[in-house]
Coordinates of C-alpha atoms in Angstrom, one line a residue:
M13 CA 20.4 5.6 -54.0
G14 CA 18.9 8.0 -51.5
A15 CA 20.0 8.5 -47.9
V16 CA 18.4 6.3 -45.2
T17 CA 16.6 8.3 -42.6
S18 CA 15.2 7.5 -39.2
P19 CA 11.8 8.3 -38.0
S20 CA 11.6 11.4 -35.8
R21 CA 11.2 11.3 -32.1
T22 CA 9.2 14.0 -30.3
T23 CA 10.2 15.3 -26.9
L24 CA 7.7 16.7 -24.3
D25 CA 10.0 19.7 -23.8
G26 CA 12.4 21.1 -26.4
P27 CA 13.2 20.2 -30.0
A28 CA 12.6 16.9 -31.6
R29 CA 15.6 14.7 -32.3
P30 CA 16.2 11.6 -34.5
T31 CA 15.4 8.2 -33.0
P32 CA 17.1 4.9 -33.8
A33 CA 15.9 3.2 -36.9
A34 CA 14.7 0.3 -34.9
D35 CA 11.1 1.2 -33.9
R36 CA 10.5 1.0 -30.2
R37 CA 7.2 -0.5 -29.1
C38 CA 5.3 -0.1 -25.9
R39 CA 5.8 -3.1 -23.7
S40 CA 2.2 -3.0 -22.6
C41 CA 0.1 -2.2 -25.6
G42 CA 2.6 -2.4 -28.5
A43 CA 2.2 1.1 -29.8
S44 CA 5.2 3.0 -31.2
L45 CA 7.1 5.0 -28.7
R46 CA 7.6 8.4 -30.3
R47 CA 7.8 10.7 -27.2
T48 CA 10.7 11.2 -24.8
F49 CA 9.7 11.8 -21.2
V50 CA 13.3 12.6 -20.0
D51 CA 16.7 11.8 -21.4
L52 CA 19.5 11.2 -18.8
G53 CA 22.2 10.4 -21.3
M54 CA 24.2 7.2 -21.2
S55 CA 24.8 5.1 -18.1
P56 CA 26.1 1.7 -17.1
L57 CA 23.9 -0.8 -15.2
C58 CA 23.4 0.7 -11.8
E59 CA 24.2 -2.5 -9.8
S60 CA 27.3 -3.5 -11.8
F61 CA 29.8 -2.6 -9.1
L62 CA 33.4 -3.2 -10.3
P63 CA 36.2 -5.0 -8.5
A64 CA 39.6 -3.3 -8.7
D65 CA 41.0 -5.7 -11.4
R66 CA 38.2 -4.7 -13.8
L67 CA 38.7 -0.9 -13.7
D68 CA 40.7 -0.8 -16.9
E69 CA 38.2 -3.0 -18.8
M70 CA 35.6 -1.7 -21.3
E71 CA 32.4 -0.9 -19.5
P72 CA 29.1 -0.9 -21.4
F73 CA 26.9 2.1 -21.2
Y74 CA 23.3 2.2 -22.4
P75 CA 20.8 5.1 -23.0
L76 CA 18.6 6.3 -20.2
D77 CA 16.1 7.7 -22.7
V78 CA 12.7 7.3 -21.1
R79 CA 9.7 7.3 -23.4
I80 CA 6.0 7.7 -22.8
C81 CA 3.4 5.8 -24.8
E82 CA 0.9 8.1 -26.4
A83 CA -1.6 5.3 -26.5
C84 CA -1.7 3.9 -22.9
L85 CA 0.5 6.5 -21.1
L86 CA 3.0 3.9 -19.7
V87 CA 6.3 5.7 -19.0
Q88 CA 9.1 3.2 -19.8
L89 CA 12.7 2.6 -20.6
P90 CA 13.3 0.3 -23.6
A91 CA 14.9 -2.9 -22.5
Y92 CA 18.4 -2.3 -23.8
V93 CA 19.6 -5.1 -21.5
G94 CA 17.8 -8.3 -20.7
S95 CA 16.7 -9.1 -17.2
A96 CA 18.8 -12.2 -17.0
E97 CA 22.0 -10.0 -17.5
I98 CA 20.8 -7.6 -14.8
F99 CA 19.5 -10.0 -12.2
G100 CA 21.5 -13.2 -12.7
E101 CA 24.1 -12.0 -10.1
Y102 CA 22.7 -9.1 -8.1
A103 CA 24.3 -6.7 -5.5
Y104 CA 21.2 -5.5 -3.7
F105 CA 20.3 -7.2 -0.4
S106 CA 17.2 -5.8 1.2
S107 CA 18.1 -6.8 4.7
F108 CA 20.9 -4.1 4.9
S109 CA 18.3 -1.4 5.3
D110 CA 16.9 -1.5 8.8
S111 CA 14.0 0.7 7.9
W112 CA 13.1 -1.5 5.0
V113 CA 13.1 -4.6 7.2
R114 CA 10.8 -2.8 9.6
H115 CA 8.5 -1.8 6.7
A116 CA 8.3 -5.5 5.7
G117 CA 7.5 -6.5 9.3
R118 CA 4.7 -3.9 9.4
Y119 CA 3.3 -5.2 6.1
V120 CA 3.3 -8.8 7.3
E121 CA 1.6 -7.9 10.5
A122 CA -1.1 -5.9 8.6
M123 CA -1.8 -8.7 6.1
V124 CA -2.0 -11.4 8.8
E125 CA -4.6 -9.3 10.6
R126 CA -6.5 -8.2 7.6
Y127 CA -6.8 -11.6 5.9
E128 CA -6.6 -13.8 9.1
L129 CA -3.6 -15.7 7.9
G130 CA -2.6 -18.6 10.0
S131 CA -0.8 -22.0 10.0
D132 CA -3.1 -23.3 7.2
S133 CA -2.3 -20.3 4.9
F134 CA 0.3 -20.0 2.2
V135 CA 2.2 -16.8 1.2
I136 CA 4.3 -16.3 -1.9
E137 CA 6.5 -13.4 -2.6
A138 CA 7.7 -12.6 -6.1
A139 CA 11.3 -11.2 -6.2
S140 CA 11.8 -12.2 -2.6
N141 CA 15.4 -11.0 -2.5
D142 CA 17.3 -12.3 0.6
G143 CA 14.1 -13.3 2.6
Y144 CA 13.8 -9.9 4.3
L145 CA 10.0 -10.0 4.2
L146 CA 9.2 -13.8 4.3
L147 CA 11.3 -14.1 7.4
H148 CA 8.4 -12.4 9.2
V149 CA 6.0 -14.9 7.7
V150 CA 8.0 -17.9 8.6
A151 CA 8.4 -16.7 12.1
R152 CA 4.6 -16.8 12.5
G153 CA 4.4 -20.4 11.5
I154 CA 2.9 -19.6 8.1
R155 CA 4.0 -21.5 5.0
A156 CA 6.0 -19.3 2.7
L157 CA 7.8 -19.5 -0.6
G158 CA 10.1 -17.0 -2.2
I159 CA 10.6 -16.6 -6.0
E160 CA 13.9 -14.9 -6.7
P161 CA 15.8 -14.7 -10.0
A162 CA 19.2 -13.8 -8.6
A163 CA 20.8 -17.0 -7.4
N164 CA 23.3 -15.4 -5.1
V165 CA 20.6 -13.5 -3.3
A166 CA 18.3 -16.5 -3.2
R167 CA 21.0 -18.5 -1.5
A168 CA 21.1 -15.9 1.3
A169 CA 17.4 -16.4 1.8
V170 CA 17.6 -20.2 2.0
E171 CA 20.4 -19.9 4.5
R172 CA 18.1 -17.9 6.7
G173 CA 15.4 -20.5 6.6
V174 CA 13.2 -19.0 3.8
P175 CA 12.3 -21.6 1.1
T176 CA 13.1 -20.0 -2.2
V177 CA 13.1 -21.1 -5.9
V178 CA 15.3 -19.4 -8.4
E179 CA 13.0 -18.3 -11.2
F180 CA 12.0 -15.4 -13.4
L181 CA 8.3 -15.2 -12.8
G182 CA 6.0 -15.5 -15.8
E183 CA 2.9 -17.5 -16.8
S184 CA 4.8 -20.7 -17.5
S185 CA 7.1 -20.6 -14.5
A186 CA 4.1 -19.8 -12.3
A187 CA 2.3 -22.9 -13.6
R188 CA 5.4 -25.0 -12.6
I189 CA 5.5 -23.5 -9.2
V190 CA 1.8 -24.0 -8.6
A191 CA 2.1 -27.6 -9.6
A192 CA 4.8 -28.2 -7.0
H193 CA 3.6 -26.0 -4.2
G194 CA -0.1 -25.0 -4.8
R195 CA -1.7 -21.6 -5.0
A196 CA -1.3 -18.8 -2.4
D197 CA -3.7 -17.0 -0.2
L198 CA -1.5 -13.9 -0.4
V199 CA 0.9 -13.1 -3.2
A200 CA 3.3 -10.1 -2.5
A201 CA 5.0 -8.4 -5.5
N202 CA 6.6 -5.5 -3.6
N203 CA 8.9 -3.3 -5.6
V204 CA 9.4 -5.6 -8.5
F205 CA 6.7 -4.5 -11.0
A206 CA 9.0 -1.8 -12.3
H207 CA 11.8 -4.3 -12.8
V208 CA 10.0 -6.6 -15.2
P209 CA 10.5 -6.1 -19.0
D210 CA 7.6 -8.3 -20.0
V211 CA 5.1 -7.0 -17.5
N212 CA 2.1 -8.6 -19.2
D213 CA 3.6 -12.1 -18.8
F214 CA 4.7 -11.3 -15.3
S215 CA 1.1 -10.2 -14.4
R216 CA -0.3 -13.4 -15.8
G217 CA 2.1 -15.3 -13.7
L218 CA 0.9 -13.4 -10.6
A219 CA -2.7 -14.4 -11.5
V220 CA -1.7 -18.0 -11.8
L221 CA -0.1 -18.0 -8.4
L222 CA -3.2 -16.6 -6.7
K223 CA -6.0 -18.7 -5.2
P224 CA -9.5 -17.8 -6.6
A225 CA -10.3 -15.8 -3.4
G226 CA -6.7 -14.8 -2.7
T227 CA -5.2 -11.3 -2.6
L228 CA -2.3 -9.9 -4.5
T229 CA -0.4 -6.8 -3.2
I230 CA 1.9 -4.8 -5.4
E231 CA 4.1 -2.0 -4.1
I232 CA 5.4 0.4 -6.8
P233 CA 7.0 3.8 -6.7
H234 CA 4.3 6.3 -7.8
L235 CA 5.2 8.1 -11.0
V236 CA 3.2 11.1 -9.8
R237 CA 5.6 11.4 -6.8
L238 CA 8.6 10.9 -9.1
I239 CA 7.5 13.8 -11.3
E240 CA 6.3 16.2 -8.6
N241 CA 9.3 15.6 -6.3
N242 CA 12.0 15.5 -9.0
Q243 CA 13.1 11.9 -8.2
F244 CA 14.9 11.4 -11.5
D245 CA 17.6 9.2 -9.9
T246 CA 15.1 6.4 -9.5
I247 CA 15.3 6.0 -13.3
Y248 CA 17.8 3.3 -14.2
H249 CA 18.0 0.3 -16.5
E250 CA 16.8 -2.1 -13.8
H251 CA 13.6 -0.1 -13.7
F252 CA 11.8 -0.8 -17.0
S253 CA 8.5 1.0 -16.3
Y254 CA 7.1 3.8 -14.1
Y255 CA 3.5 3.6 -13.0
T256 CA 0.5 5.6 -12.2
L257 CA -2.6 3.9 -10.8
L258 CA -4.1 4.2 -14.2
T259 CA -1.3 2.4 -16.1
A260 CA -1.0 -0.3 -13.4
E261 CA -4.8 -1.0 -13.5
R262 CA -4.7 -1.4 -17.3
I263 CA -1.9 -4.0 -17.2
L264 CA -3.5 -6.0 -14.3
A265 CA -6.8 -5.9 -16.1
D266 CA -5.3 -7.6 -19.1
A267 CA -4.1 -10.4 -16.8
G268 CA -7.6 -10.9 -15.4
L269 CA -7.0 -8.9 -12.2
R270 CA -8.7 -5.8 -10.8
V271 CA -7.5 -3.3 -8.2
V272 CA -9.8 -3.4 -5.1
D273 CA -7.9 -1.1 -2.8
V274 CA -4.9 1.2 -2.8
E275 CA -2.8 2.7 0.0
E276 CA -0.3 5.6 -0.4
L277 CA 3.1 4.9 1.3
P278 CA 6.1 7.1 2.1
T279 CA 8.6 4.5 0.9
H280 CA 10.9 5.2 -2.0
G281 CA 9.9 8.8 -2.0
G282 CA 6.2 7.9 -2.4
S283 CA 4.8 4.6 -3.4
L284 CA 1.4 2.9 -4.0
R285 CA 0.3 -0.4 -2.4
L286 CA -2.2 -1.9 -4.7
F287 CA -4.5 -4.7 -3.5
A288 CA -5.8 -6.8 -6.4
A289 CA -8.1 -9.8 -6.9
H290 CA -9.3 -12.0 -9.7
V291 CA -12.0 -10.4 -11.8
A292 CA -14.3 -13.2 -10.8
D293 CA -13.9 -12.2 -7.1
D294 CA -16.9 -10.1 -6.2
R295 CA -15.4 -8.2 -3.3
P296 CA -16.3 -4.5 -3.3
V297 CA -13.8 -1.9 -4.6
E298 CA -12.8 0.5 -1.8
A299 CA -13.4 4.3 -2.3
S300 CA -9.6 4.9 -2.2
V301 CA -9.3 3.6 -5.7
A302 CA -11.7 6.1 -7.3
A303 CA -10.3 8.9 -5.2
L304 CA -6.7 8.4 -6.3
R305 CA -7.8 7.8 -9.9
E306 CA -9.6 11.2 -9.8
R307 CA -6.6 13.0 -8.3
E308 CA -4.4 11.6 -11.1
R309 CA -6.9 12.7 -13.7
A310 CA -7.1 16.2 -12.2
G311 CA -3.3 16.4 -12.2
G312 CA -3.2 15.8 -16.0
Y313 CA -1.8 12.2 -15.7
H314 CA -4.6 10.7 -17.8
D315 CA -3.2 12.5 -20.9
L316 CA 0.1 14.0 -21.8
S317 CA -0.4 17.3 -20.1
G318 CA 0.9 16.2 -16.7
Y319 CA 4.2 15.0 -18.0
G320 CA 5.8 18.2 -19.4
G321 CA 8.4 20.3 -17.6
F322 CA 10.1 17.4 -15.8
A323 CA 13.2 17.3 -18.0
E324 CA 14.1 21.0 -17.3
R325 CA 13.7 20.5 -13.5
V326 CA 16.1 17.5 -13.8
A327 CA 18.7 19.6 -15.6
A328 CA 18.4 22.4 -13.0
T329 CA 19.1 19.9 -10.2
K330 CA 22.2 18.8 -12.0
R331 CA 23.5 22.3 -12.3
D332 CA 22.8 23.1 -8.6
L333 CA 24.5 20.0 -7.3
L334 CA 27.6 20.5 -9.5
E335 CA 27.9 24.1 -8.6
F336 CA 27.8 23.2 -4.9
L337 CA 30.4 20.4 -5.2
I338 CA 32.8 22.5 -7.3
D339 CA 32.6 25.5 -5.0
A340 CA 33.1 23.2 -2.0
R341 CA 36.2 21.6 -3.5
R342 CA 37.6 24.9 -4.6
S343 CA 37.3 26.1 -1.0
G344 CA 39.3 23.0 0.2
A345 CA 36.5 21.0 1.6
R346 CA 36.5 17.2 1.5
I347 CA 33.4 15.4 0.3
A348 CA 32.4 11.8 0.8
G349 CA 29.3 9.9 0.1
Y350 CA 27.0 7.7 2.1
G351 CA 25.5 4.7 0.4
A352 CA 26.0 3.1 -3.0
P353 CA 22.4 2.5 -4.1
G354 CA 21.3 2.0 -7.7
K355 CA 19.7 5.5 -7.7
G356 CA 23.0 7.0 -6.6
N357 CA 24.7 5.7 -9.7
T358 CA 22.1 7.3 -12.0
L359 CA 22.8 10.6 -10.2
L360 CA 26.6 10.3 -10.3
N361 CA 26.7 9.3 -14.0
Y362 CA 24.2 11.9 -15.1
C363 CA 26.0 14.7 -13.3
G364 CA 29.5 13.4 -14.2
I365 CA 30.6 13.2 -10.5
R366 CA 33.9 11.3 -10.1
T367 CA 36.6 11.2 -7.5
D368 CA 37.7 14.8 -8.2
L369 CA 34.5 15.8 -6.5
L370 CA 33.5 12.8 -4.3
E371 CA 36.5 11.1 -2.8
F372 CA 34.8 7.9 -1.8
T373 CA 31.4 6.6 -0.6
V374 CA 30.6 4.0 2.2
D375 CA 27.9 1.3 2.3
R376 CA 26.7 -1.2 4.9
N377 CA 26.6 -4.0 2.4
P378 CA 29.9 -6.0 2.6
Y379 CA 29.4 -7.2 -1.0
K380 CA 30.2 -3.7 -2.2
H381 CA 33.3 -3.1 0.0
G382 CA 36.4 -2.8 -2.1
R383 CA 34.4 -2.3 -5.3
Y384 CA 33.8 0.8 -7.3
T385 CA 30.7 2.5 -8.6
P386 CA 29.8 1.7 -12.2
G387 CA 30.9 4.4 -14.7
T388 CA 32.3 6.9 -12.2
H389 CA 34.7 4.5 -10.4
I390 CA 34.3 6.0 -6.9
P391 CA 35.7 3.6 -4.3
I392 CA 33.1 2.0 -1.9
L393 CA 34.4 1.5 1.7
P394 CA 32.9 0.3 5.0
P395 CA 31.0 2.9 7.0
G396 CA 33.9 3.2 9.5
A397 CA 35.9 5.1 6.8
L398 CA 33.9 8.2 7.5
A399 CA 35.2 8.5 11.1
E400 CA 38.7 7.7 10.0
R401 CA 38.8 10.3 7.2
R402 CA 36.4 12.9 8.6
P403 CA 35.1 14.6 5.5
D404 CA 33.6 18.1 5.7
F405 CA 30.5 17.1 3.7
I406 CA 28.7 13.8 3.4
L407 CA 26.5 13.4 0.3
I408 CA 23.5 11.1 1.1
L409 CA 22.8 9.1 -2.0
P410 CA 19.9 7.0 -0.7
W411 CA 17.9 10.2 0.1
N412 CA 14.7 8.2 0.6
L413 CA 16.4 6.9 3.8
R414 CA 17.6 10.3 5.0
R415 CA 16.0 10.1 8.4
E416 CA 17.5 6.7 9.2
I417 CA 20.9 7.8 7.8
L418 CA 21.0 11.1 9.6
E419 CA 20.4 9.2 12.8
Q420 CA 23.2 6.8 12.0
L421 CA 25.6 9.6 11.1
D422 CA 24.8 11.9 14.1
Y423 CA 28.4 11.2 15.4
A424 CA 29.8 13.0 12.3
R425 CA 28.5 16.3 13.7
G426 CA 31.2 15.9 16.3
W427 CA 33.9 17.0 13.8
G428 CA 31.6 19.5 12.1
A429 CA 30.5 17.5 9.1
R430 CA 27.5 18.7 7.2
F431 CA 25.1 16.5 5.2
V432 CA 24.1 17.1 1.6
V433 CA 20.7 15.8 0.2
P434 CA 20.4 16.2 -3.6
I435 CA 16.8 15.2 -4.2
P436 CA 14.2 16.7 -4.6
R437 CA 16.3 19.8 -4.4
L438 CA 19.8 20.6 -3.0
E439 CA 19.7 20.8 0.8
V440 CA 22.7 21.2 3.1
I441 CA 22.0 20.1 6.7
A442 CA 24.2 21.1 9.6

């Protein structure tokens, strides 16, 4: 009997390697996923922060082997772990970022003005987290409903006065919600599109929630910015897909929705805000859509040519950061972290950074205090630990909030601390 062989897998950069015998299929179009975009090795779930009594237990690691579909160009991570396991109990609470709450407030203000929302309007947010956005809606006397799959986070929203149902959004759950609450004038799906393994069903659910003349807004990190600014740490198991305008348009079109406007935002290192409507809605498409589509095409993102070279830039970043940390420790410097975001855990695990290089990190979220980072087991302390221990360097893990964090940590300059930002390239700030 002959040997069993696996089909080959092609990388965009470097030699081909074998792929698991189970054929991976594109979550959007169903084509075989034969090309690797970037391979970040093995990593635990990025929000699975460990209490002290679980540090000696077995910890599951899963591949961070990101593929690109040669048929529809969707960049994606196979769903090694189901969304129920990831989001059933979740550690991320949006309200602990002041800048993110301000961003949500500006969004609500803009949507109220643009679409003349008032007391007779209805706003739904998919993946509403702890009510950080809908609080601004409720404060204006506008009826609101959050849809949030993580029960612990949904409870926090309800306690703050934001009506919330605990559901994973899809076509069938959307129908139940509409039967109980009606359709919405505005549906917000901000920074959730990437978190959905069955994005086709999720998009159909968004369409069900939306009134015939309603507007859907979707905020997504822009894959072009991820590539061009080396933002590899935004890749983790909770992010199943990574979007260009082209790939997002294709998925929405299959759900009967069309993009009518797009804005480029600075959030998360560079995001898109898509405005979509039902295909039967005859409102005109703004020039911004064609303009961005053409820029993506010119950059090579409408074929495979724009996706090469990324993996080597990622590897170079790893080498630079490790060289800095090792040299600093050899010189006797003490290094701590600021923040315990999901992206930070991708960085720490990919680079193999543990307590020999990073003594501890701090975070404003009390849920994480006394816990440890997944995989690397770095202790997470309250922010006051920085002033108590006075490290020489502070590694800013949520680099997308660097301005806000540098303002918060200005006091650390009093003892001569310097700040390290790893992305898009290593930067040390006095």
